[in-house]
Amino acid sequence: MLDVVIRAALNNRGAVLFLICLLAGLGVWNFFRLPIDAVPDITNVQVVVNTTSPGYTPLEVEQRITFPLETAMSGLPRLQNTRSLSRYGLSQITVVFEDGTDIYFARQLVTERISSAAGDLPAGLEPTLGPIATGLGEIFMFTVDAEPGALNADGTPITPTDLRTAHDWIVKPQLLRVPGVAEVNPAGGFKKEILVAPDLSRLLAFDLNYQDIVQALERNNANRGAGFIEHNGAQWLMRIPGQAENMRAIEAIVVKQSNGIPVRIGDVATVSIGQELRSGAATQNGREVVMSTVFMLIGENSRTVSQAIAERFAEIKRSLPPGVQLNAVYDRTNLINKTLNTVKTNLLEGALLVTIILFLFLGNVRAALLTASIIPIAMLMTVTGMVQSKVSANLMSLGALDFGLIVDSAVIIVENCMRRLGEKSARDQLPLAERLEIVFSATREVIRPALFGVFIITAVYIPIFTLTGIEGKMFHPMAITVVIALLSAMALSVIFVPASMALLFRRPVKERRNPLVIASRVLYKPVLKLALRLRWLVLLGALSLVLCSVWYGAKLGFE
């Protein structure tokens, strides 16, 4: 089979080079589609159910909310486990599914079970699902702060309530429109509310109670539609505006009539700006601020999303009220760029080192360039494979690549072809047919041991694919990337290298004595003779090293 492939590659040299160019072009196109992250996402497939229950103690939350909901999740398809948390005023259930479960399918299942369990929950409580994000979804954090001595338009100092209002009404809506953003979650500040505080003595004087105040607010704080009137082929909509626009309108709402005199909200209660009860705060440099976290949607490219957030962040700053400022606290782009710079430096230095070694030991510029070209072409083919297998470019997937392994089989084939061509064409240029036959036979001589070595290296990574859970998510990207790179290099060695040898080496090849190889032989020959003479001692020493390594390895810790 290999003979047929090599022969076909030599007979169709132009087609092979055109195919390699197409694969390289496809790799360049896929390079701009490759997801980029710092590390693999090891989060399991989970759906979080949150239920806010004001006034409920942790025991009541557990008995009346958490337990019914968690019980309702039992028996879901591909369910792995559930866990829950019951706190004052909050129930949180995490439903974990098996790896590979579609997150949207899982959320649909959980939503159906929540609907079926709604009758067992206290009235007025509505469970909600958490954002479609993972544990690594926190890609951007920022604070909303006030400049020292900053004032509002009315001359009052800017308070944490004003900061929270600016966040909720200016910053958050614009960030949610960034593609790939799942949620913007703030902490700190006070959520602005309209506080209606009834006066007990006035309520008693007018024979009213709290329920009367609530009903009056509900009746008189809503718009009403009154149909439409047809006029000249158009519809004129009729409506009754009744929604309060300011606190003075709330004070003017009538609660009841007393002896023909209307009793209004302002007569029995005080209307003012209030604050929602909160359970936490955020500070920066000793001042209270609003800290917010931006969560990324599952499956998005974190580098693309974080860059888009940073660009929108700069635009939002220009739309803030005077005195209010935004400060980026954490940007995933910085971490990704530093990680990529580390990987890029290692890859470039490795490729450069391998190329230098090839030039030094092969002793032929064309042969060294041909062998070194395997590295970028194999990398572009690997990028295509990563995109198709949905593996992101991160520290684990790219950090394990070894260019020495990638060019291993190509070096063997190129070296043997050069040797055979040098023996036949030291003085005269060979005809094309004879040159193709020499390249074919030279490749055929070493292709099996060369490929066998690559297969052994590839087989080492196969057990990694049996890992599951967190270990699998951590190491599968590495194994997939390395295997794709080795298989790509193997295919190039069988097809691309013989075809290129037949095209590049048309002139006579003169075999030169390499000083480095000569020096290596001078140093290695006496060592080899001594090792053969003392073979039993060498074997005993090797066995002793293995036993010592096993003993020391057993004493190592694990992480």
mmCIF file of C-alpha atoms in Angstrom, residues 19-34 347 372-388 398 401 403 406 481 484-485 488-489 492:
data_model
loop_
_atom_site.group_PDB
_atom_site.id
_atom_site.type_symbol
_atom_site.label_atom_id
_atom_site.label_comp_id
_atom_site.label_asym_id
_atom_site.label_seq_id
_atom_site.Cartn_x
_atom_site.Cartn_y
_atom_site.Cartn_z
ATOM 1 C CA LEU A 19 -2.864 19.813 -2.740
ATOM 2 C CA ILE A 20 -0.347 20.825 -0.066
ATOM 3 C CA CYS A 21 -0.827 24.476 -1.001
ATOM 4 C CA LEU A 22 -4.594 24.038 -0.652
ATOM 5 C CA LEU A 23 -4.179 22.424 2.780
ATOM 6 C CA ALA A 24 -1.858 25.227 3.846
ATOM 7 C CA GLY A 25 -4.356 27.833 2.647
ATOM 8 C CA LEU A 26 -7.142 26.052 4.485
ATOM 9 C CA GLY A 27 -4.986 26.103 7.612
ATOM 10 C CA VAL A 28 -4.441 29.853 7.301
ATOM 11 C CA TRP A 29 -8.204 30.394 6.957
ATOM 12 C CA ASN A 30 -8.926 28.169 9.959
ATOM 13 C CA PHE A 31 -6.251 29.978 11.973
ATOM 14 C CA PHE A 32 -8.546 33.007 12.186
ATOM 15 C CA ARG A 33 -11.435 30.753 13.267
ATOM 16 C CA LEU A 34 -9.477 28.907 15.948
ATOM 17 C CA LEU A 347 7.197 27.263 19.527
ATOM 18 C CA ALA A 372 12.069 22.515 7.898
ATOM 19 C CA SER A 373 9.042 23.279 5.687
ATOM 20 C CA ILE A 374 7.330 20.275 7.279
ATOM 21 C CA ILE A 375 6.970 22.292 10.492
ATOM 22 C CA PRO A 376 4.743 25.190 9.251
ATOM 23 C CA ILE A 377 2.747 22.958 6.887
ATOM 24 C CA ALA A 378 2.097 20.386 9.625
ATOM 25 C CA MET A 379 1.124 23.189 12.024
ATOM 26 C CA LEU A 380 -1.393 24.619 9.542
ATOM 27 C CA MET A 381 -2.876 21.157 9.026
ATOM 28 C CA THR A 382 -3.021 20.779 12.817
ATOM 29 C CA VAL A 383 -4.918 24.064 13.099
ATOM 30 C CA THR A 384 -7.529 22.732 10.667
ATOM 31 C CA GLY A 385 -7.845 19.554 12.716
ATOM 32 C CA MET A 386 -8.224 21.563 15.943
ATOM 33 C CA VAL A 387 -11.027 23.646 14.459
ATOM 34 C CA GLN A 388 -12.856 20.560 13.215
ATOM 35 C CA LEU A 398 -0.095 23.888 21.984
ATOM 36 C CA LEU A 401 4.039 20.127 20.491
ATOM 37 C CA PHE A 403 8.968 19.884 16.341
ATOM 38 C CA ILE A 406 7.309 16.246 13.683
ATOM 39 C CA THR A 481 -3.305 18.261 19.039
ATOM 40 C CA ILE A 484 -3.102 15.430 14.640
ATOM 41 C CA ALA A 485 0.353 17.009 14.264
ATOM 42 C CA SER A 488 -0.021 15.329 9.475
ATOM 43 C CA ALA A 489 3.777 15.034 9.555
ATOM 44 C CA LEU A 492 3.695 14.801 4.508
#
